[in-house]
Amino acid sequence: MIAVDAWKPADELTLEPNALLAAKEQVRSLALTAGPGAGKTEVLAQRADFLLRTSTCRYPKRILAIAFKVDASSNLKERVKRRCGSELAARFDSYTFHAFAKRIIDRFRPILTGREVLDVGYKIVERKVGQSHQEIEFSDLVPLAITILQKSAMARNAIRQTYSDVFLDEFQDCTNLQYDLLKLAFQGTSIRLTAVGDTKQRIMGWAGAMDGIFQAFVADFTATPLNMYRNFRSKPRLLRLQNEIIRNLDPPSVMPDEELAGEEGEIFAWRFEDGRKEGDYLADLIAGWIKSEQLPPSEIAVLIRNQLDLYADHLMAALEERGIPFRNEQQMQDITAESAARLIVDYLSCLYGQRQPKAWIRLMNQLIPFADEEIQSNARKDLDRLVKQQRKEIGIAELIDEPFTGWWDRVRVFLRQVGVETLVSLSPDYESHARLRDVIRETKVRIEELLKRESDLPKALMRFSDDQAVRILTIHKSKGLEFDSVIILAVENEIFFGNQDENRCAYFVGVSRAKRRLVLTHADQRERPEGSTKRWDVQRTAQTEYFGYAVPFVRPEQ
């Protein structure tokens, strides 16, 4: 632990004054609003780092983060782990509203009475029939959690005793029901709430997001409002490029030029004859970054507006030829973000790896949420016995068989011991047992694919989430992520078509992912991908508006 006065933002980031105030607040609740690209999620990660490393969130208290999408929830959890380490991050719970509501229901289900009674092992279905006590709809989760908290002071107190701080990401999208749940759980307590969001981007308006939610929050939780402007992720040259896009998107949020001074950062804008030459050149470029700069592959991202497989096919083939690890997020992100997949990988890491405390902490954290000390102790003992037993079996098997034979059989034994009810509690999606089975099967297939490239199981498991690979993903999937070097492929009219306001916002999201270096490309022609039946324009034209933002900031010698 470190003293409050000694704390500095992780990764040596320089936070603007209001962001630093928000990160280090020790008493008040906060309503933090920010413009596009201002790093709202990063402020939450830095705040978690401050609370945990300075023990302002005192052990055994935890931090609860509530987001609106599974990807955002997982990303925030991962950021916190990178900032303060796995051991402290184990006290950081990141859920969606529906996942949080389901955990309340699972723990306090007996409080429900009358028509709301739920049986053990209830299922979440698309549409329930009649008044069955074995089924609820997804939309029932938040209302039932509200009912529990309304009826039971014990339930309210149990949750309040668990957390010292609550983070609310993308708070502009909060619905009336979700806000009622928050008020029941935390209003009138000493728990610090930090709500962050962009009041200009209510993307969930169709789902009933509240108007004036930040004003209501400030009044109901006596929160201090703060506004944040600067994207502290990017170097000055990149910030000035972003500022020009903001001038079009949201003029009031434009930063004064004097606050963006400096020549750090690199911007490139390149034209290619065709997609094949583009792929070869970029693969050589990436290889050079990795070799000459020692840039970790995970700090490199290739972003595409959409149709990732069709646009990045030549680049992926070129990376494969050069032995550069890459991760096609369109194929992999969903499975690596799955809680059940993470559980299986962490168990195998504990079983086959040498000293894996981080995996063990994650494992226990997933298996026993909201648990008291006695339940935690028993769960640890049961799991410890299983690991010791299976390690003995592994030792014997290695004397007479190929290394790592039978790894999936041991996973099945582990999953049987954990039990379906616990597995289902990991995610509301798993109430559909078919979905849970699919995730488990996909996890097995993914590990088997990795073992074909890397025969050592512990090393293959390390590559499951492929932290050491170039990321290839759509701009939409990149929201909330950050990389040293970003390549935006195919900045062309033929891919940025349709609603130009949405396209401009997407382009801004892409360029604001880069911390130090940004590369924009377009090609004169792109051959029709084999097997493609959708419309495909072979002849291509550059998106002149988007390149126009960048050209003034490209160094003359480039």
Coordinates of C-alpha atoms in Angstrom, one line a residue:
M1 CA 0.0 0.0 0.0
I2 CA 1.1 3.6 -0.6
A3 CA 0.3 6.9 1.0
V4 CA -2.5 9.0 -0.6
D5 CA 0.0 11.8 -1.2
A6 CA 2.4 9.5 -2.9
W7 CA 0.0 8.1 -5.4
K8 CA 0.5 9.0 -9.0
P9 CA -1.6 7.9 -12.1
A10 CA -0.6 4.5 -13.4
D11 CA 1.3 4.3 -16.7
E12 CA 2.7 7.8 -16.0
L13 CA -0.4 9.4 -17.5
T14 CA -0.9 13.1 -17.0
L15 CA -4.4 13.7 -16.0
E16 CA -6.1 17.1 -16.5
P17 CA -7.1 18.8 -13.2
N18 CA -10.7 17.6 -13.0
A19 CA -9.7 14.0 -14.0
L20 CA -7.1 14.0 -11.2
L21 CA -9.6 15.4 -8.7
A22 CA -12.0 12.6 -9.7
A23 CA -9.4 9.9 -9.4
K24 CA -8.3 11.0 -5.9
E25 CA -11.6 11.9 -4.3
Q26 CA -12.0 10.3 -0.9
V27 CA -15.3 11.5 0.4
R28 CA -17.8 12.8 -2.1
S29 CA -19.9 11.1 -4.8
L30 CA -19.0 12.5 -8.3
A31 CA -20.9 13.2 -11.5
L32 CA -18.2 13.3 -14.2
T33 CA -19.3 14.3 -17.7
A34 CA -16.9 14.4 -20.7
G35 CA -16.8 15.0 -24.4
P36 CA -15.9 12.4 -27.1
G37 CA -12.6 10.6 -26.6
A38 CA -12.0 12.2 -23.1
G39 CA -11.1 8.8 -21.6
K40 CA -14.0 8.4 -19.2
T41 CA -13.3 4.7 -18.7
E42 CA -9.7 5.4 -18.1
V43 CA -10.6 7.8 -15.2
L44 CA -12.5 5.0 -13.6
A45 CA -9.6 2.6 -13.9
Q46 CA -7.2 5.2 -12.4
R47 CA -9.7 5.9 -9.6
A48 CA -9.8 2.2 -8.8
D49 CA -6.0 2.1 -8.8
F50 CA -6.0 5.0 -6.3
L51 CA -8.7 3.5 -4.0
L52 CA -7.1 0.1 -3.9
R53 CA -3.4 1.0 -3.8
T54 CA -3.8 3.6 -1.1
S55 CA -6.3 1.5 0.9
T56 CA -8.9 4.2 0.7
C57 CA -11.1 1.2 -0.2
R58 CA -10.2 -0.6 3.0
Y59 CA -9.9 -4.4 3.0
P60 CA -12.2 -6.4 2.8
K61 CA -14.4 -3.8 1.1
R62 CA -14.8 -4.1 -2.6
I63 CA -15.5 -1.8 -5.6
L64 CA -18.6 -2.4 -7.7
A65 CA -18.6 -1.2 -11.3
I66 CA -21.8 -1.3 -13.4
A67 CA -21.7 -0.9 -17.1
F68 CA -24.3 -1.3 -19.8
K69 CA -22.6 -3.8 -22.1
V70 CA -20.7 -7.0 -21.4
D71 CA -17.7 -5.8 -23.5
A72 CA -17.5 -2.5 -21.6
S73 CA -17.7 -4.4 -18.3
S74 CA -14.9 -6.8 -19.2
N75 CA -12.7 -4.0 -20.6
L76 CA -13.0 -2.0 -17.4
K77 CA -12.1 -5.0 -15.3
E78 CA -9.1 -5.7 -17.5
R79 CA -7.9 -2.1 -17.3
V80 CA -8.0 -2.1 -13.5
K81 CA -6.0 -5.3 -13.4
R82 CA -3.4 -3.7 -15.7
R83 CA -3.2 -0.7 -13.5
C84 CA -3.0 -2.2 -10.0
G85 CA -2.3 -5.9 -10.5
S86 CA -4.4 -9.1 -10.2
E87 CA -4.3 -9.3 -6.4
L88 CA -5.9 -5.9 -5.8
A89 CA -8.1 -6.2 -8.9
A90 CA -9.7 -9.3 -7.4
R91 CA -11.6 -6.8 -5.1
F92 CA -13.0 -5.1 -8.2
D93 CA -16.4 -6.4 -9.4
S94 CA -17.5 -5.3 -12.8
Y95 CA -21.0 -6.3 -14.0
T96 CA -23.7 -5.2 -16.3
F97 CA -26.9 -3.9 -14.6
H98 CA -28.7 -7.2 -15.5
A99 CA -25.8 -9.3 -14.2
F100 CA -25.7 -7.3 -10.9
A101 CA -29.5 -7.7 -10.6
K102 CA -29.2 -11.5 -11.2
R103 CA -26.6 -11.8 -8.4
I104 CA -29.0 -10.1 -6.0
I105 CA -31.8 -12.5 -7.0
D106 CA -29.6 -15.6 -6.7
R107 CA -28.4 -14.7 -3.3
F108 CA -31.7 -13.5 -1.8
R109 CA -34.2 -15.5 -3.9
P110 CA -36.1 -16.8 -0.8
I111 CA -37.3 -13.2 -0.1
L112 CA -39.5 -13.4 -3.2
T113 CA -43.0 -14.5 -2.3
G114 CA -46.5 -14.9 -3.9
R115 CA -46.6 -14.6 -7.6
E116 CA -42.9 -13.7 -7.7
V117 CA -41.6 -16.9 -6.0
L118 CA -38.7 -18.4 -7.9
D119 CA -37.6 -22.0 -7.7
V120 CA -34.0 -23.1 -7.3
G121 CA -32.5 -23.5 -10.8
Y122 CA -34.9 -21.1 -12.4
K123 CA -34.3 -20.3 -16.0
I124 CA -34.2 -17.0 -18.0
V125 CA -36.3 -17.5 -21.1
E126 CA -37.2 -15.3 -24.1
R127 CA -40.9 -15.5 -23.2
K128 CA -42.4 -17.2 -20.2
V129 CA -45.6 -19.1 -20.3
G130 CA -48.2 -18.4 -17.5
Q131 CA -47.1 -18.0 -13.9
S132 CA -44.3 -20.5 -13.8
H133 CA -42.0 -20.3 -10.8
Q134 CA -39.2 -21.8 -12.9
E135 CA -38.9 -19.2 -15.5
I136 CA -38.4 -15.4 -15.8
E137 CA -37.7 -13.1 -18.7
F138 CA -34.5 -11.1 -19.1
S139 CA -36.6 -7.9 -18.5
D140 CA -37.7 -9.3 -15.1
L141 CA -34.2 -9.2 -13.6
V142 CA -34.0 -5.6 -12.6
P143 CA -37.6 -5.4 -11.3
L144 CA -37.2 -8.5 -9.2
A145 CA -33.9 -7.2 -7.7
I146 CA -35.8 -4.0 -6.9
T147 CA -38.5 -6.0 -5.1
I148 CA -36.0 -7.9 -3.0
L149 CA -34.3 -4.6 -1.9
Q150 CA -37.7 -3.0 -1.2
K151 CA -38.7 -6.0 1.0
S152 CA -35.5 -6.8 2.8
A153 CA -33.3 -4.6 4.9
M154 CA -31.0 -7.6 5.3
A155 CA -30.4 -7.7 1.5
R156 CA -29.8 -4.0 1.4
N157 CA -27.3 -4.1 4.3
A158 CA -25.5 -7.1 2.8
I159 CA -24.8 -5.3 -0.4
R160 CA -23.9 -2.1 1.4
Q161 CA -21.5 -3.9 3.7
T162 CA -19.7 -5.4 0.6
Y163 CA -18.8 -2.2 -1.2
S164 CA -17.1 1.1 -0.3
D165 CA -17.4 2.5 -3.9
V166 CA -19.7 2.2 -6.9
F167 CA -18.7 3.1 -10.4
L168 CA -21.3 3.8 -13.1
D169 CA -20.0 3.8 -16.6
E170 CA -21.8 5.4 -19.6
F171 CA -24.3 6.7 -17.0
Q172 CA -26.2 8.7 -19.6
D173 CA -27.8 5.5 -20.7
C174 CA -29.3 4.6 -17.3
T175 CA -33.0 3.8 -17.4
N176 CA -35.6 4.6 -14.8
L177 CA -35.7 1.1 -13.5
Q178 CA -32.0 0.8 -13.2
Y179 CA -31.8 4.1 -11.4
D180 CA -34.4 2.9 -9.0
L181 CA -32.3 -0.1 -8.3
L182 CA -29.3 2.1 -7.6
K183 CA -31.2 4.4 -5.2
L184 CA -32.6 1.4 -3.2
A185 CA -29.2 -0.1 -2.9
F186 CA -27.0 2.9 -2.2
Q187 CA -28.9 6.2 -1.6
G188 CA -28.4 7.7 1.9
T189 CA -25.3 5.7 2.7
S190 CA -21.6 6.7 3.0
I191 CA -20.7 4.7 -0.1
R192 CA -19.0 6.8 -2.7
L193 CA -20.6 6.7 -6.2
T194 CA -18.8 7.9 -9.3
A195 CA -21.0 8.3 -12.4
V196 CA -19.3 9.0 -15.7
G197 CA -20.8 9.6 -19.1
D198 CA -21.2 11.8 -22.1
T199 CA -24.4 13.8 -22.0
K200 CA -24.3 14.4 -25.7
Q201 CA -24.4 10.7 -26.7
R202 CA -27.4 8.9 -25.2
I203 CA -27.0 5.9 -27.4
M204 CA -29.6 3.9 -25.4
G205 CA -32.4 6.4 -25.7
W206 CA -34.5 3.7 -27.5
A207 CA -34.2 1.6 -24.4
G208 CA -35.8 4.1 -22.0
A209 CA -32.7 6.0 -20.8
M210 CA -33.6 8.9 -18.5
D211 CA -33.6 12.5 -19.5
G212 CA -31.6 14.7 -17.1
I213 CA -30.1 11.6 -15.4
F214 CA -27.0 13.5 -14.3
Q215 CA -29.0 16.3 -12.7
A216 CA -31.1 13.7 -10.9
F217 CA -28.0 11.9 -9.7
V218 CA -26.4 15.1 -8.4
A219 CA -29.6 15.9 -6.4
D220 CA -30.3 12.4 -5.1
F221 CA -26.7 11.5 -4.1
T222 CA -25.4 15.0 -3.2
A223 CA -22.8 14.4 -6.0
T224 CA -20.2 17.0 -7.1
P225 CA -20.4 17.7 -10.9
L226 CA -17.1 17.8 -12.8
N227 CA -16.5 18.1 -16.5
M228 CA -13.5 16.7 -18.4
Y229 CA -12.2 17.7 -21.8
R230 CA -8.8 16.4 -22.7
N231 CA -8.0 13.0 -24.1
F232 CA -4.9 12.2 -22.1
R233 CA -4.3 9.0 -24.0
S234 CA -2.8 10.5 -27.1
K235 CA 0.3 12.5 -27.9
P236 CA -0.1 16.2 -28.9
R237 CA 0.1 15.8 -32.7
L238 CA -2.7 13.2 -32.5
L239 CA -4.7 15.3 -30.1
R240 CA -4.6 18.2 -32.6
L241 CA -6.0 15.8 -35.3
Q242 CA -8.7 14.7 -33.0
N243 CA -9.5 18.4 -32.1
E244 CA -10.2 19.1 -35.8
I245 CA -12.7 16.2 -35.9
I246 CA -14.3 17.5 -32.6
R247 CA -14.6 20.9 -34.3
N248 CA -17.1 19.2 -36.6
L249 CA -18.7 16.8 -34.2
D250 CA -19.1 18.9 -31.1
P251 CA -17.8 22.5 -31.4
P252 CA -18.2 23.5 -27.7
S253 CA -15.8 20.7 -26.7
V254 CA -12.9 22.0 -28.9
M255 CA -9.7 22.4 -26.9
P256 CA -7.6 25.6 -27.1
D257 CA -4.6 25.2 -29.3
E258 CA -2.2 26.2 -26.5
E259 CA -3.3 23.1 -24.5
L260 CA -2.4 20.8 -27.3
A261 CA 1.2 22.1 -27.9
G262 CA 4.0 19.8 -28.7
E263 CA 5.4 17.7 -31.6
E264 CA 5.2 14.2 -30.0
G265 CA 3.3 11.7 -31.9
E266 CA 3.3 10.4 -35.5
I267 CA 0.7 10.4 -38.2
F268 CA 1.0 8.7 -41.6
A269 CA -1.4 8.7 -44.6
W270 CA -0.6 6.2 -47.4
R271 CA -2.1 5.2 -50.7
F272 CA -1.6 1.7 -52.2
E273 CA -2.4 0.3 -55.7
D274 CA -4.3 -2.6 -54.3
G275 CA -5.1 -4.6 -51.1
R276 CA -2.3 -7.1 -51.6
K277 CA 0.4 -4.5 -51.7
E278 CA -1.1 -2.8 -48.8
G279 CA -1.1 -6.0 -46.7
D280 CA 2.5 -6.8 -47.5
Y281 CA 3.7 -3.3 -46.7
L282 CA 1.8 -3.1 -43.4
A283 CA 3.0 -6.6 -42.4
D284 CA 6.6 -5.5 -43.0
L285 CA 5.9 -2.2 -41.1
I286 CA 4.5 -4.1 -38.1
A287 CA 7.5 -6.5 -38.1
G288 CA 9.8 -3.5 -38.0
W289 CA 8.0 -1.9 -35.1
I290 CA 8.2 -5.2 -33.2
K291 CA 11.9 -5.9 -34.0
S292 CA 13.5 -2.4 -34.0
E293 CA 11.4 -0.7 -31.4
Q294 CA 10.7 -3.7 -29.3
L295 CA 7.0 -2.7 -29.4
P296 CA 4.9 -5.5 -27.9
P297 CA 2.5 -6.9 -30.6
S298 CA -0.4 -6.3 -28.2
E299 CA 0.3 -2.5 -28.5
I300 CA -0.6 -2.6 -32.2
A301 CA -4.1 -2.5 -33.5
V302 CA -5.5 -2.7 -37.0
L303 CA -9.0 -1.2 -37.2
I304 CA -11.6 -1.6 -40.0
R305 CA -15.0 0.0 -40.3
N306 CA -16.8 -3.3 -40.9
Q307 CA -16.5 -6.6 -42.9
L308 CA -13.2 -7.3 -41.1
D309 CA -12.4 -10.7 -42.7
L310 CA -12.9 -9.3 -46.3
Y311 CA -10.7 -6.2 -45.8
A312 CA -7.9 -7.7 -43.7
D313 CA -7.5 -11.0 -45.5
H314 CA -4.3 -10.1 -47.3
L315 CA -2.8 -8.5 -44.2
M316 CA -3.6 -11.5 -42.0
A317 CA -2.0 -13.8 -44.6
A318 CA 1.1 -11.6 -44.7
L319 CA 1.4 -11.6 -40.9
E320 CA 1.0 -15.4 -40.9
E321 CA 3.9 -15.7 -43.4
R322 CA 6.1 -13.5 -41.2
G323 CA 5.3 -15.4 -38.0
I324 CA 3.7 -12.4 -36.4
P325 CA 1.0 -13.4 -33.9
F326 CA -2.3 -11.7 -34.6
R327 CA -5.8 -12.0 -33.2
N328 CA -8.8 -11.7 -35.4
E329 CA -11.3 -10.2 -32.9
Q330 CA -14.3 -11.1 -35.1
Q331 CA -13.6 -14.7 -34.5
M332 CA -12.2 -14.7 -31.0
Q333 CA -13.3 -11.7 -28.9
D334 CA -16.6 -13.2 -27.9
I335 CA -15.2 -16.5 -26.5
T336 CA -12.2 -14.9 -24.7
A337 CA -14.6 -12.4 -23.0
E338 CA -16.8 -15.2 -21.7
S339 CA -16.8 -15.8 -18.0
A340 CA -17.0 -19.6 -18.4
A341 CA -14.1 -19.6 -20.8
R342 CA -12.0 -17.6 -18.4
L343 CA -12.9 -20.0 -15.6
I344 CA -11.7 -23.0 -17.5
V345 CA -8.5 -21.3 -18.6
D346 CA -7.7 -20.2 -15.1
Y347 CA -8.3 -23.7 -13.7
L348 CA -6.0 -25.3 -16.3
S349 CA -3.4 -22.6 -15.6
C350 CA -3.5 -23.5 -11.9
L351 CA -3.4 -27.2 -12.7
Y352 CA -0.6 -27.2 -15.2
G353 CA 1.3 -24.0 -14.6
Q354 CA 4.0 -23.2 -12.1
R355 CA 2.8 -20.8 -9.4
Q356 CA -0.2 -19.1 -10.8
P357 CA -1.5 -16.8 -8.0
K358 CA -3.3 -14.4 -10.3
A359 CA -5.3 -17.3 -12.0
W360 CA -6.1 -18.7 -8.5
I361 CA -7.4 -15.3 -7.3
R362 CA -9.6 -14.9 -10.4
L363 CA -10.9 -18.4 -10.0
M364 CA -12.0 -17.9 -6.4
N365 CA -13.4 -14.5 -7.2
Q366 CA -15.6 -15.9 -9.9
L367 CA -16.7 -19.0 -8.0
I368 CA -17.8 -17.3 -4.7
P369 CA -19.3 -13.8 -5.3
F370 CA -21.1 -12.3 -2.3
A371 CA -19.8 -15.2 -0.1
D372 CA -19.0 -15.0 3.6
E373 CA -15.7 -16.1 5.0
E374 CA -16.9 -19.7 5.9
I375 CA -18.2 -20.4 2.4
Q376 CA -15.0 -19.0 0.9
S377 CA -12.9 -21.1 3.2
N378 CA -14.8 -24.3 2.3
A379 CA -14.7 -23.5 -1.4
R380 CA -11.0 -23.0 -1.3
K381 CA -10.5 -26.3 0.5
D382 CA -12.6 -28.2 -2.0
L383 CA -10.8 -26.7 -4.9
D384 CA -7.4 -27.2 -3.3
R385 CA -8.2 -30.9 -2.8
L386 CA -9.2 -31.3 -6.4
V387 CA -6.1 -29.6 -7.8
K388 CA -3.8 -31.7 -5.6
Q389 CA -5.5 -34.9 -6.7
Q390 CA -5.4 -34.1 -10.3
R391 CA -1.8 -33.0 -10.2
K392 CA -0.9 -36.4 -8.8
E393 CA -2.8 -38.0 -11.7
I394 CA -0.9 -35.7 -14.2
G395 CA 2.5 -36.7 -12.7
I396 CA 1.7 -40.4 -13.2
A397 CA 0.2 -39.9 -16.7
E398 CA 3.3 -38.0 -17.9
L399 CA 5.5 -41.1 -17.1
I400 CA 3.5 -43.3 -19.4
D401 CA 1.8 -41.0 -21.9
E402 CA 2.3 -37.8 -24.0
P403 CA 2.5 -34.6 -22.0
F404 CA -0.9 -32.9 -21.3
T405 CA -2.9 -36.0 -22.3
G406 CA -6.4 -35.9 -20.7
W407 CA -6.5 -32.1 -20.0
W408 CA -10.1 -31.8 -21.1
D409 CA -11.2 -34.8 -19.0
R410 CA -9.9 -32.9 -15.9
V411 CA -11.8 -29.8 -17.0
R412 CA -15.0 -31.9 -17.1
V413 CA -14.3 -33.2 -13.5
F414 CA -13.8 -29.6 -12.4
L415 CA -17.0 -28.4 -14.0
R416 CA -19.0 -31.2 -12.4
Q417 CA -17.6 -30.2 -9.0
V418 CA -18.4 -26.6 -9.6
G419 CA -21.9 -27.4 -10.6
V420 CA -24.4 -26.0 -13.1
E421 CA -25.9 -23.6 -10.7
T422 CA -22.6 -21.8 -10.1
L423 CA -21.7 -21.8 -13.8
V424 CA -25.1 -20.3 -14.6
S425 CA -24.5 -17.5 -12.1
L426 CA -21.4 -16.3 -14.0
S427 CA -23.6 -14.6 -16.6
P428 CA -27.3 -14.1 -17.3
D429 CA -26.7 -15.5 -20.8
Y430 CA -25.9 -18.9 -19.2
E431 CA -29.5 -19.3 -18.1
S432 CA -29.8 -20.7 -21.5
H433 CA -28.0 -23.9 -20.9
A434 CA -27.5 -24.3 -24.6
R435 CA -25.5 -21.1 -24.6
L436 CA -23.4 -22.3 -21.7
R437 CA -22.7 -25.6 -23.5
D438 CA -21.8 -23.7 -26.6
V439 CA -19.3 -21.5 -24.7
I440 CA -17.7 -24.6 -23.1
R441 CA -17.4 -26.3 -26.4
E442 CA -16.0 -23.2 -28.1
T443 CA -13.4 -22.9 -25.3
K444 CA -12.3 -26.5 -25.9
V445 CA -12.0 -25.9 -29.7
R446 CA -10.1 -22.7 -29.2
I447 CA -7.5 -24.3 -26.8
E448 CA -7.1 -27.3 -29.2
E449 CA -6.4 -24.8 -32.1
L450 CA -3.8 -23.1 -29.9
L451 CA -2.2 -26.4 -29.1
K452 CA -1.6 -27.0 -32.8
R453 CA 0.6 -23.9 -32.8
E454 CA 2.1 -24.2 -29.3
S455 CA 2.3 -27.8 -28.0
D456 CA 3.1 -26.6 -24.4
L457 CA -0.3 -26.3 -22.7
P458 CA 0.6 -23.5 -20.2
K459 CA 2.0 -21.4 -23.0
A460 CA -1.0 -22.1 -25.2
L461 CA -3.2 -21.0 -22.3
M462 CA -1.2 -17.7 -22.1
R463 CA -2.2 -17.1 -25.7
F464 CA -5.8 -17.9 -25.1
S465 CA -6.5 -14.2 -24.6
D466 CA -3.5 -13.5 -26.8
D467 CA -2.1 -10.6 -24.9
Q468 CA 1.0 -10.9 -27.1
A469 CA -0.7 -10.5 -30.5
V470 CA -1.5 -7.8 -32.9
R471 CA -5.2 -7.0 -32.6
I472 CA -7.3 -6.9 -35.7
L473 CA -10.8 -5.6 -35.0
T474 CA -13.7 -3.4 -36.1
I475 CA -13.8 0.2 -35.0
H476 CA -17.0 -0.5 -33.1
K477 CA -15.2 -3.3 -31.1
S478 CA -12.3 -0.9 -30.3
K479 CA -14.3 1.5 -28.3
G480 CA -12.8 1.9 -24.8
L481 CA -9.5 0.3 -25.9
E482 CA -6.1 2.0 -26.4
F483 CA -2.9 1.1 -28.3
D484 CA 0.5 2.6 -28.9
S485 CA 0.1 2.3 -32.7
V486 CA -3.1 2.1 -34.6
I487 CA -3.6 1.4 -38.3
I488 CA -7.0 2.3 -39.8
L489 CA -7.3 0.2 -42.9
A490 CA -9.4 1.2 -46.0
V491 CA -10.4 4.8 -45.2
E492 CA -12.5 4.8 -48.3
N493 CA -15.9 6.0 -49.4
E494 CA -16.9 2.5 -50.2
I495 CA -16.7 1.4 -46.6
F496 CA -17.7 4.7 -44.9
F497 CA -21.1 4.9 -46.6
G498 CA -24.6 5.6 -45.3
N499 CA -25.2 7.9 -42.3
Q500 CA -22.2 10.3 -42.4
D501 CA -22.8 11.5 -38.8
E502 CA -22.4 8.0 -37.5
N503 CA -19.4 7.4 -39.8
R504 CA -17.7 10.5 -38.6
C505 CA -18.2 9.4 -35.0
A506 CA -16.9 6.0 -35.8
Y507 CA -13.8 7.5 -37.5
F508 CA -13.2 9.6 -34.4
V509 CA -13.4 6.6 -32.2
G510 CA -10.8 4.9 -34.4
V511 CA -8.3 7.7 -34.4
S512 CA -8.6 8.4 -30.7
R513 CA -7.5 4.8 -29.9
A514 CA -3.9 5.7 -30.8
K515 CA -1.6 6.9 -28.1
R516 CA 1.6 7.6 -30.1
R517 CA 1.2 6.7 -33.8
L518 CA -1.6 6.6 -36.3
V519 CA -1.5 5.2 -39.8
L520 CA -4.4 5.8 -42.3
T521 CA -4.5 3.8 -45.6
H522 CA -6.5 3.5 -48.7
A523 CA -6.2 1.5 -51.9
D524 CA -7.1 2.3 -55.6
Q525 CA -8.6 -1.2 -55.9
R526 CA -9.5 -4.2 -53.9
E527 CA -10.1 -7.5 -55.6
R528 CA -13.4 -9.2 -54.8
P529 CA -12.7 -11.7 -51.9
E530 CA -13.2 -15.3 -52.9
G531 CA -16.7 -16.5 -52.0
S532 CA -18.1 -13.0 -51.3
T533 CA -21.7 -12.7 -52.6
K534 CA -22.4 -9.2 -51.2
R535 CA -21.9 -6.0 -53.1
W536 CA -18.2 -5.3 -53.6
D537 CA -16.6 -2.3 -55.4
V538 CA -13.3 -3.2 -56.9
Q539 CA -12.4 0.4 -57.7
R540 CA -11.9 2.5 -54.6
T541 CA -11.8 6.2 -53.7
A542 CA -10.2 7.8 -50.6
Q543 CA -12.5 9.4 -48.0
T544 CA -11.1 12.9 -48.6
E545 CA -12.8 14.5 -45.5
Y546 CA -11.1 12.0 -43.1
F547 CA -7.7 12.3 -44.8
G548 CA -8.2 16.0 -44.8
Y549 CA -8.2 16.1 -41.0
A550 CA -4.9 14.2 -40.9
V551 CA -2.9 15.8 -43.7
P552 CA -1.9 19.0 -41.9
F553 CA -0.3 16.9 -39.1
V554 CA 1.7 14.5 -41.3
R555 CA 5.4 15.4 -41.0
P556 CA 6.8 16.7 -44.3
E557 CA 9.6 14.2 -44.3
Q558 CA 7.1 11.3 -44.1

